[in-house]
Amino acid sequence: MRKLLLFSLILAFTFQTEVIAQKKKSRKKQTEQVAPKPKKSKKPKYSDFVKSNTKTDDGLFKVHFTNNKYMYEIPKAHFGKEMLLVTRIKDIPAGLGGGYVNAGSKINTQVVVWEKFQNKILLKVKSYNAIANDSLPIYKSVKANNLEPIIYAFDVKTENEDSTSVLVDVTKFFTSDIKAISALPARYRRTYKVRRLDPSRSFINSIKSYPNNIEVVQDFTFDADAPPSNSRTNTITIRVNQSMIVLPEDKMMPRIYDKRVGYFSIGNVDYSSEALKADDKRYIRRWRLEPKDINAYNRGELVEPIKPIVYYLDPATPDKLKKYIKQGVDDWQKVFETAGFKNAIMAKYAPTKEEDPEFSMEDIRYSSIRYVASTTRNATGPSVSDPRTGEILESDIIWYHNHLRSYRNRYLLETGAANPSARTLDTPAEEIGEMMRMVISHEVGHALGLPHNMAASYAYPVDSLRSGKFTQKMGIAATIMDYARYNYIAQPGDKNIRFIRQLGPYDHYAINWGYRKLSWAKNPESEVSTLDKWIEDKADNPIYRFGGQRFDPSAQTEGIGNDQVKASTYGMKNLKIVATNLPDWTSNQTNNYVDLSELYGELLGVWSRYVGHVSGNIGGIYEYNKKPSQKGFVYKPVTKEKQKEAMNWLQENAFKTQEWLLDDKILANIDESGYTNRMLRLQNRQLNGLLNKAKLERMIDASVIDPTTYEAIDMIRDLRNGIFQEANYTRNVDVFRRNLQKSFIDRMSTLLNSKNAQHADINSIVRGELESLNFQLTIAKNRRVNRMTKYHYRDCIAKIKEALNPN
């Protein structure tokens, strides 16, 4: 009975479970039958983006424009190819950058690559700071430790019909505030209190594709609380040009940099070296010049390059100046002949719209000379180069409109005493043109890869610059790349003098060294022995020396001649003549004092430069760049005799009150006050330069190498005795000297209480000299001098005590 009951219960449970299961299965089946099938996503087609009304520009990439959207069609073959992305300003608001930024200014240059990752196209920045041969194991480590930043990630919209390229929408990229391609660096954003980019007032003007480059023009409008102009708008609008150019796959063979010859350079750290450390490699920056006929070139014949260097003149250039600008470029043709090239460089007038509707000054395929409507007085010669090899790809020389006024003023001030044609505000047009021609030549030199060579002006003996025969042939410095603008040494009565700078022998030497094709060389290293020989063959001739402006008195800006004391003495004699005649040459001609005031201010600047050339000798170290195979030391202190001579000259021509600069016919007509402060600022520049911590440390170190040199303790004692000369006699001290003497004490106090002096001797010397001065002034204040001098001495004593015992 129990068994039968148990069996019945099991049977009932099993039957019920099956029924429920069947019902669930039936419901599931019904659900499956009635549920709609999911639609397959429709893959976008090429025709969805490139339609009948689409405008397409074919070039490096195809650029498609439809309904205010820009698409790049990127060939897959271009993935991983290195391209140079150059950000420039096309049009600029007034005042941006303080006057030294202009239409055409380069803001950023970076190597970029396009890469595919999943369904994205990445735009990445590639660095050449660290490199290694990709066949070596260490290449993996270099890659791992130099991860490339991603500027932007684009969605792949679709592919073209044969799947050889992908389409990406670049509209948002070029209308957003992407810092990597922005024309407003962080410092400008801080200065102008930029808050945000306004997308409603920012847009793409155009995108044009050429065979090797793509040019994008954008308008950006930013909300800014302190814009450089139109302040009430709280707005900065800037037009930007982005140039993307594919870098040459056939790389130019680099030339190894040598600091004995002046060239701009690019550098990287090469981990491929088998030495115990990575190699720092550095290559010069230069244009790629390849001879059309290599056999004729190797025979020593002049040969035209396959691709010459061409500069286009800005259509905005005034007609009367065009020929001088063109000459400034073409003058380098003769220089390149020294390197074996004929017609290697030239200037051309920009084509008209009818001749070439696609021509643009922003197009990176064209180098240009821009004429900028700006009150800035300057000119520059920047360039764009391949960071892998140093090959210069393009450059834009910039001339600012007001720059000629600077040259006219300097011409009058520096040569007017010996040069009758400079004694006017209306400088003859041909002479103005010659000045402009030489400025352009100087900037072209930069664009060819040459930096300033301030040592070149030291190559010529001072008295040679008073010779007509010498200056007409050799100019006033050995290179156009020095800042030797005018011959201020020639004296009244000297005949047939060249007053304006020109190209010189160093320019021929440097271009030959950097540009001559060594066709037999297989790699940069194989050229070195030949390049070394060219340098060492001329190493003893100062005409071919390269020097940078730092602590070397023979490489100073604006100076000429190989003896600064002698040169500045001649310069001062001329400047005194000019100062006497300045009203006659300016206000008496114009019947106003505007030019007199401007030129007097610049005359003080010229005086300050002449003084600075002499003060550079004190604590100066000559630098003669050499390799160990050459004789002599690299660094050599200026002799004690030369430094003492410079100190005596400074006391007489800088620290003594210069009465000739205080002509009432000038001062009483240009300003109501400020004469003493202006003179003090100029004297302080020289004083602070002498009592400079780095200079004093250099003098202390120099005495270790050469115990006979001018020591810091002697220099400060001589400086004190000269500046406080009146305290040794019964003499009144005038207001200019009183100001200078107090400045001396203030500067000494700063040195004494400096927390970061590298040499304890500086503190000892300064303390000892202040104590000696305190004793000297304590006696002097009791002499029979006027009341102002007595008060002055008492004040000086109080300042010394405060310096010696602060707080």
mmCIF file of C-alpha atoms in Angstrom, residues 187-477:
data_model
loop_
_atom_site.group_PDB
_atom_site.id
_atom_site.type_symbol
_atom_site.label_atom_id
_atom_site.label_comp_id
_atom_site.label_asym_id
_atom_site.label_seq_id
_atom_site.Cartn_x
_atom_site.Cartn_y
_atom_site.Cartn_z
ATOM 1 C CA ARG A 187 52.491 82.512 -22.381
ATOM 2 C CA TYR A 188 50.111 84.475 -24.632
ATOM 3 C CA ARG A 189 47.106 82.926 -22.935
ATOM 4 C CA ARG A 190 48.418 84.103 -19.579
ATOM 5 C CA THR A 191 49.348 87.569 -20.833
ATOM 6 C CA TYR A 192 46.023 88.229 -22.567
ATOM 7 C CA LYS A 193 43.923 86.322 -20.002
ATOM 8 C CA VAL A 194 42.412 84.029 -22.582
ATOM 9 C CA ARG A 195 39.398 82.150 -21.220
ATOM 10 C CA ARG A 196 38.202 79.936 -24.040
ATOM 11 C CA LEU A 197 37.865 79.411 -27.764
ATOM 12 C CA ASP A 198 34.438 80.448 -29.032
ATOM 13 C CA PRO A 199 33.417 77.730 -31.541
ATOM 14 C CA SER A 200 30.616 79.871 -32.960
ATOM 15 C CA ARG A 201 33.222 82.395 -34.175
ATOM 16 C CA SER A 202 35.883 79.875 -35.206
ATOM 17 C CA PHE A 203 35.925 78.089 -38.520
ATOM 18 C CA ILE A 204 37.960 76.667 -41.393
ATOM 19 C CA ASN A 205 38.618 79.111 -44.213
ATOM 20 C CA SER A 206 40.082 76.657 -46.656
ATOM 21 C CA ILE A 207 41.958 73.383 -47.024
ATOM 22 C CA LYS A 208 44.048 72.914 -50.148
ATOM 23 C CA SER A 209 45.953 69.799 -51.091
ATOM 24 C CA TYR A 210 49.130 69.874 -53.175
ATOM 25 C CA PRO A 211 51.337 66.983 -54.347
ATOM 26 C CA ASN A 212 53.587 67.056 -51.267
ATOM 27 C CA ASN A 213 51.715 69.204 -48.773
ATOM 28 C CA ILE A 214 48.324 70.267 -47.413
ATOM 29 C CA GLU A 215 47.599 73.866 -46.396
ATOM 30 C CA VAL A 216 44.851 74.672 -43.904
ATOM 31 C CA VAL A 217 43.685 78.212 -43.088
ATOM 32 C CA GLN A 218 41.692 78.617 -39.867
ATOM 33 C CA ASP A 219 40.054 81.537 -38.068
ATOM 34 C CA PHE A 220 40.166 81.258 -34.281
ATOM 35 C CA THR A 221 38.281 83.614 -31.977
ATOM 36 C CA PHE A 222 39.067 83.572 -28.275
ATOM 37 C CA ASP A 223 37.359 85.238 -25.343
ATOM 38 C CA ALA A 224 40.095 87.217 -23.594
ATOM 39 C CA ASP A 225 39.956 89.659 -20.696
ATOM 40 C CA ALA A 226 43.100 91.560 -21.742
ATOM 41 C CA PRO A 227 43.438 91.413 -25.546
ATOM 42 C CA PRO A 228 46.429 93.192 -27.137
ATOM 43 C CA SER A 229 44.142 95.577 -29.078
ATOM 44 C CA ASN A 230 40.454 96.516 -29.318
ATOM 45 C CA SER A 231 40.207 95.954 -25.582
ATOM 46 C CA ARG A 232 36.468 96.653 -25.381
ATOM 47 C CA THR A 233 35.689 93.583 -27.474
ATOM 48 C CA ASN A 234 37.298 91.155 -24.984
ATOM 49 C CA THR A 235 38.208 89.206 -28.085
ATOM 50 C CA ILE A 236 41.253 87.937 -29.950
ATOM 51 C CA THR A 237 40.735 86.746 -33.510
ATOM 52 C CA ILE A 238 43.698 85.197 -35.229
ATOM 53 C CA ARG A 239 44.073 83.567 -38.645
ATOM 54 C CA VAL A 240 46.315 80.511 -38.674
ATOM 55 C CA ASN A 241 47.957 78.496 -41.429
ATOM 56 C CA GLN A 242 48.773 74.821 -40.892
ATOM 57 C CA SER A 243 51.247 73.354 -43.385
ATOM 58 C CA MET A 244 51.700 69.603 -43.466
ATOM 59 C CA ILE A 245 54.470 68.431 -45.775
ATOM 60 C CA VAL A 246 55.674 64.902 -46.332
ATOM 61 C CA LEU A 247 59.344 64.608 -45.400
ATOM 62 C CA PRO A 248 61.726 63.322 -48.071
ATOM 63 C CA GLU A 249 61.996 59.543 -48.170
ATOM 64 C CA ASP A 250 65.344 59.990 -49.898
ATOM 65 C CA LYS A 251 67.035 61.678 -46.966
ATOM 66 C CA MET A 252 69.803 64.192 -47.562
ATOM 67 C CA MET A 253 73.124 62.997 -46.189
ATOM 68 C CA PRO A 254 73.766 65.149 -43.098
ATOM 69 C CA ARG A 255 76.980 67.040 -42.459
ATOM 70 C CA ILE A 256 78.438 66.759 -38.966
ATOM 71 C CA TYR A 257 78.428 70.003 -36.994
ATOM 72 C CA ASP A 258 81.731 71.579 -35.950
ATOM 73 C CA LYS A 259 81.621 74.525 -33.564
ATOM 74 C CA ARG A 260 84.701 76.024 -35.223
ATOM 75 C CA VAL A 261 82.484 77.024 -38.174
ATOM 76 C CA GLY A 262 79.220 78.819 -37.528
ATOM 77 C CA TYR A 263 76.071 76.875 -38.457
ATOM 78 C CA PHE A 264 72.700 76.402 -36.853
ATOM 79 C CA SER A 265 72.309 72.725 -35.999
ATOM 80 C CA ILE A 266 69.959 69.931 -35.021
ATOM 81 C CA GLY A 267 70.897 67.261 -32.532
ATOM 82 C CA ASN A 268 69.848 63.956 -31.039
ATOM 83 C CA VAL A 269 71.081 61.201 -28.756
ATOM 84 C CA ASP A 270 72.026 58.067 -30.710
ATOM 85 C CA TYR A 271 71.851 54.842 -28.710
ATOM 86 C CA SER A 272 73.313 52.798 -31.580
ATOM 87 C CA SER A 273 76.835 53.579 -30.407
ATOM 88 C CA GLU A 274 79.094 50.708 -29.353
ATOM 89 C CA ALA A 275 80.855 53.022 -26.917
ATOM 90 C CA LEU A 276 80.052 52.968 -23.204
ATOM 91 C CA LYS A 277 77.517 55.763 -23.584
ATOM 92 C CA ALA A 278 75.064 57.133 -26.105
ATOM 93 C CA ASP A 279 76.456 59.487 -28.747
ATOM 94 C CA ASP A 280 75.342 63.098 -28.950
ATOM 95 C CA LYS A 281 75.033 63.640 -32.687
ATOM 96 C CA ARG A 282 74.698 67.077 -34.190
ATOM 97 C CA TYR A 283 74.270 68.065 -37.830
ATOM 98 C CA ILE A 284 74.354 71.465 -39.504
ATOM 99 C CA ARG A 285 71.219 72.946 -41.002
ATOM 100 C CA ARG A 286 71.531 73.637 -44.739
ATOM 101 C CA TRP A 287 69.618 73.465 -48.004
ATOM 102 C CA ARG A 288 69.988 70.428 -50.233
ATOM 103 C CA LEU A 289 72.059 71.495 -53.255
ATOM 104 C CA GLU A 290 72.827 68.759 -55.763
ATOM 105 C CA PRO A 291 74.799 69.566 -58.940
ATOM 106 C CA LYS A 292 73.057 68.859 -62.257
ATOM 107 C CA ASP A 293 76.311 67.506 -63.710
ATOM 108 C CA ILE A 294 78.280 65.776 -60.972
ATOM 109 C CA ASN A 295 81.218 64.958 -63.260
ATOM 110 C CA ALA A 296 81.663 68.588 -64.296
ATOM 111 C CA TYR A 297 81.297 69.606 -60.650
ATOM 112 C CA ASN A 298 84.002 67.164 -59.596
ATOM 113 C CA ARG A 299 86.294 68.626 -62.300
ATOM 114 C CA GLY A 300 85.986 72.012 -60.603
ATOM 115 C CA GLU A 301 83.552 73.588 -63.055
ATOM 116 C CA LEU A 302 80.696 75.803 -61.861
ATOM 117 C CA VAL A 303 77.466 73.809 -62.102
ATOM 118 C CA GLU A 304 73.840 74.783 -61.517
ATOM 119 C CA PRO A 305 71.995 72.883 -58.791
ATOM 120 C CA ILE A 306 69.107 70.571 -59.655
ATOM 121 C CA LYS A 307 66.870 72.658 -57.403
ATOM 122 C CA PRO A 308 68.076 76.214 -56.651
ATOM 123 C CA ILE A 309 67.072 78.190 -53.553
ATOM 124 C CA VAL A 310 64.326 80.628 -54.590
ATOM 125 C CA TYR A 311 62.806 83.452 -52.557
ATOM 126 C CA TYR A 312 59.597 85.179 -53.623
ATOM 127 C CA LEU A 313 59.114 88.842 -52.800
ATOM 128 C CA ASP A 314 55.972 89.781 -50.918
ATOM 129 C CA PRO A 315 53.499 91.577 -53.225
ATOM 130 C CA ALA A 316 53.088 94.088 -50.365
ATOM 131 C CA THR A 317 56.694 95.295 -50.833
ATOM 132 C CA PRO A 318 56.932 98.973 -51.897
ATOM 133 C CA ASP A 319 58.059 99.196 -55.524
ATOM 134 C CA LYS A 320 60.990 101.488 -54.749
ATOM 135 C CA LEU A 321 62.529 98.871 -52.427
ATOM 136 C CA LYS A 322 62.059 95.709 -54.485
ATOM 137 C CA LYS A 323 65.329 95.944 -56.398
ATOM 138 C CA TYR A 324 67.368 96.292 -53.197
ATOM 139 C CA ILE A 325 65.699 93.274 -51.601
ATOM 140 C CA LYS A 326 66.292 91.246 -54.734
ATOM 141 C CA GLN A 327 69.952 92.294 -54.779
ATOM 142 C CA GLY A 328 70.306 91.274 -51.125
ATOM 143 C CA VAL A 329 69.372 87.725 -52.105
ATOM 144 C CA ASP A 330 71.233 87.602 -55.413
ATOM 145 C CA ASP A 331 74.468 88.817 -53.747
ATOM 146 C CA TRP A 332 74.852 85.303 -52.325
ATOM 147 C CA GLN A 333 75.221 83.845 -55.842
ATOM 148 C CA LYS A 334 78.884 84.839 -55.927
ATOM 149 C CA VAL A 335 79.403 83.274 -52.513
ATOM 150 C CA PHE A 336 77.923 79.948 -53.643
ATOM 151 C CA GLU A 337 80.299 79.936 -56.593
ATOM 152 C CA THR A 338 83.051 79.366 -54.016
ATOM 153 C CA ALA A 339 81.250 76.106 -53.211
ATOM 154 C CA GLY A 340 81.075 75.206 -56.925
ATOM 155 C CA PHE A 341 77.458 76.203 -57.644
ATOM 156 C CA LYS A 342 76.239 78.641 -60.285
ATOM 157 C CA ASN A 343 72.860 80.389 -59.893
ATOM 158 C CA ALA A 344 72.325 78.540 -56.628
ATOM 159 C CA ILE A 345 70.097 81.200 -55.082
ATOM 160 C CA MET A 346 67.838 83.924 -56.467
ATOM 161 C CA ALA A 347 64.915 86.184 -55.705
ATOM 162 C CA LYS A 348 61.787 86.332 -57.851
ATOM 163 C CA TYR A 349 58.705 88.491 -57.860
ATOM 164 C CA ALA A 350 55.606 86.646 -56.677
ATOM 165 C CA PRO A 351 53.318 85.502 -59.511
ATOM 166 C CA THR A 352 50.039 87.322 -60.037
ATOM 167 C CA LYS A 353 46.660 85.624 -59.565
ATOM 168 C CA GLU A 354 46.432 85.267 -63.323
ATOM 169 C CA GLU A 355 49.867 83.661 -63.553
ATOM 170 C CA ASP A 356 49.308 81.239 -60.653
ATOM 171 C CA PRO A 357 45.948 81.364 -58.848
ATOM 172 C CA GLU A 358 47.155 78.743 -56.342
ATOM 173 C CA PHE A 359 50.237 80.667 -55.191
ATOM 174 C CA SER A 360 50.221 81.485 -51.493
ATOM 175 C CA MET A 361 52.891 82.990 -49.269
ATOM 176 C CA GLU A 362 51.874 80.511 -46.569
ATOM 177 C CA ASP A 363 52.378 77.496 -48.834
ATOM 178 C CA ILE A 364 55.369 75.689 -47.394
ATOM 179 C CA ARG A 365 56.623 74.891 -50.905
ATOM 180 C CA TYR A 366 57.584 78.547 -51.347
ATOM 181 C CA SER A 367 60.198 80.568 -49.477
ATOM 182 C CA SER A 368 59.450 84.240 -49.233
ATOM 183 C CA ILE A 369 60.568 87.664 -48.088
ATOM 184 C CA ARG A 370 57.669 89.256 -46.285
ATOM 185 C CA TYR A 371 57.178 92.971 -45.908
ATOM 186 C CA VAL A 372 55.304 93.524 -42.651
ATOM 187 C CA ALA A 373 53.298 96.617 -41.788
ATOM 188 C CA SER A 374 54.563 97.007 -38.234
ATOM 189 C CA THR A 375 56.195 99.734 -36.177
ATOM 190 C CA THR A 376 58.726 97.179 -34.916
ATOM 191 C CA ARG A 377 62.287 97.939 -36.002
ATOM 192 C CA ASN A 378 63.696 94.572 -36.885
ATOM 193 C CA ALA A 379 64.204 91.883 -39.516
ATOM 194 C CA THR A 380 64.462 88.112 -39.087
ATOM 195 C CA GLY A 381 65.460 85.075 -41.155
ATOM 196 C CA PRO A 382 63.839 81.915 -39.726
ATOM 197 C CA SER A 383 63.661 78.578 -41.546
ATOM 198 C CA VAL A 384 62.017 75.149 -41.368
ATOM 199 C CA SER A 385 64.255 72.089 -41.434
ATOM 200 C CA ASP A 386 64.058 68.307 -41.444
ATOM 201 C CA PRO A 387 64.910 67.227 -37.849
ATOM 202 C CA ARG A 388 66.354 63.955 -39.150
ATOM 203 C CA THR A 389 69.063 65.462 -41.358
ATOM 204 C CA GLY A 390 69.135 69.242 -40.928
ATOM 205 C CA GLU A 391 67.908 69.817 -44.500
ATOM 206 C CA ILE A 392 66.294 73.265 -44.732
ATOM 207 C CA LEU A 393 62.968 72.854 -46.503
ATOM 208 C CA GLU A 394 61.640 76.421 -46.501
ATOM 209 C CA SER A 395 62.192 79.829 -44.951
ATOM 210 C CA ASP A 396 60.404 83.153 -44.669
ATOM 211 C CA ILE A 397 62.541 86.246 -44.192
ATOM 212 C CA ILE A 398 60.631 89.014 -42.469
ATOM 213 C CA TRP A 399 61.236 92.735 -42.900
ATOM 214 C CA TYR A 400 59.413 95.157 -40.615
ATOM 215 C CA HIS A 401 58.400 98.455 -42.186
ATOM 216 C CA ASN A 402 59.974 100.792 -39.624
ATOM 217 C CA HIS A 403 63.350 99.069 -39.649
ATOM 218 C CA LEU A 404 64.839 101.511 -42.151
ATOM 219 C CA ARG A 405 64.324 104.346 -39.684
ATOM 220 C CA SER A 406 66.690 102.603 -37.281
ATOM 221 C CA TYR A 407 69.294 102.374 -40.007
ATOM 222 C CA ARG A 408 68.896 105.996 -41.005
ATOM 223 C CA ASN A 409 69.347 107.081 -37.382
ATOM 224 C CA ARG A 410 72.378 104.885 -36.786
ATOM 225 C CA TYR A 411 73.906 106.049 -40.078
ATOM 226 C CA LEU A 412 73.625 109.677 -38.975
ATOM 227 C CA LEU A 413 74.916 109.060 -35.445
ATOM 228 C CA GLU A 414 77.781 106.663 -36.192
ATOM 229 C CA THR A 415 79.110 108.065 -39.473
ATOM 230 C CA GLY A 416 77.872 111.670 -39.579
ATOM 231 C CA ALA A 417 81.180 113.145 -38.356
ATOM 232 C CA ALA A 418 83.181 111.704 -41.280
ATOM 233 C CA ASN A 419 80.385 111.147 -43.823
ATOM 234 C CA PRO A 420 78.674 114.302 -45.162
ATOM 235 C CA SER A 421 75.817 112.395 -46.824
ATOM 236 C CA ALA A 422 74.715 111.017 -43.431
ATOM 237 C CA ARG A 423 74.157 114.482 -41.919
ATOM 238 C CA THR A 424 70.478 114.643 -42.782
ATOM 239 C CA LEU A 425 67.104 113.147 -42.000
ATOM 240 C CA ASP A 426 66.600 112.648 -45.748
ATOM 241 C CA THR A 427 69.286 110.063 -46.405
ATOM 242 C CA PRO A 428 69.891 109.590 -50.158
ATOM 243 C CA ALA A 429 67.677 106.827 -51.575
ATOM 244 C CA GLU A 430 70.605 104.824 -52.957
ATOM 245 C CA GLU A 431 72.303 104.740 -49.558
ATOM 246 C CA ILE A 432 69.076 103.700 -47.822
ATOM 247 C CA GLY A 433 68.696 101.025 -50.480
ATOM 248 C CA GLU A 434 72.248 99.808 -49.884
ATOM 249 C CA MET A 435 71.528 99.503 -46.157
ATOM 250 C CA MET A 436 68.374 97.491 -46.845
ATOM 251 C CA ARG A 437 70.235 95.291 -49.317
ATOM 252 C CA MET A 438 72.786 94.389 -46.659
ATOM 253 C CA VAL A 439 70.167 93.719 -43.983
ATOM 254 C CA ILE A 440 68.426 91.325 -46.370
ATOM 255 C CA SER A 441 71.776 89.652 -47.118
ATOM 256 C CA HIS A 442 72.293 89.221 -43.377
ATOM 257 C CA GLU A 443 68.864 87.608 -42.926
ATOM 258 C CA VAL A 444 69.406 85.399 -45.986
ATOM 259 C CA GLY A 445 72.584 84.206 -44.270
ATOM 260 C CA HIS A 446 70.483 83.077 -41.306
ATOM 261 C CA ALA A 447 68.075 81.340 -43.674
ATOM 262 C CA LEU A 448 71.031 79.512 -45.240
ATOM 263 C CA GLY A 449 71.992 78.152 -41.813
ATOM 264 C CA LEU A 450 74.529 80.732 -40.630
ATOM 265 C CA PRO A 451 74.237 82.174 -37.103
ATOM 266 C CA HIS A 452 75.791 85.440 -35.960
ATOM 267 C CA ASN A 453 79.571 85.481 -35.983
ATOM 268 C CA MET A 454 80.527 88.318 -33.679
ATOM 269 C CA ALA A 455 84.235 87.450 -33.822
ATOM 270 C CA ALA A 456 84.466 88.448 -37.485
ATOM 271 C CA SER A 457 84.601 92.180 -36.753
ATOM 272 C CA TYR A 458 87.675 91.602 -34.562
ATOM 273 C CA ALA A 459 89.626 90.276 -37.558
ATOM 274 C CA TYR A 460 90.457 93.704 -39.032
ATOM 275 C CA PRO A 461 93.025 96.095 -37.486
ATOM 276 C CA VAL A 462 91.391 99.313 -36.280
ATOM 277 C CA ASP A 463 93.418 101.654 -38.467
ATOM 278 C CA SER A 464 92.640 99.575 -41.583
ATOM 279 C CA LEU A 465 89.079 100.786 -41.204
ATOM 280 C CA ARG A 466 90.298 104.325 -41.891
ATOM 281 C CA SER A 467 91.647 103.203 -45.280
ATOM 282 C CA GLY A 468 89.492 103.686 -48.354
ATOM 283 C CA LYS A 469 91.375 101.033 -50.297
ATOM 284 C CA PHE A 470 90.954 98.459 -47.530
ATOM 285 C CA THR A 471 87.299 99.112 -46.699
ATOM 286 C CA GLN A 472 86.161 99.214 -50.326
ATOM 287 C CA LYS A 473 87.654 95.761 -50.870
ATOM 288 C CA MET A 474 87.203 94.045 -47.501
ATOM 289 C CA GLY A 475 84.267 95.884 -45.961
ATOM 290 C CA ILE A 476 84.198 96.639 -42.243
ATOM 291 C CA ALA A 477 84.018 93.037 -40.963
#
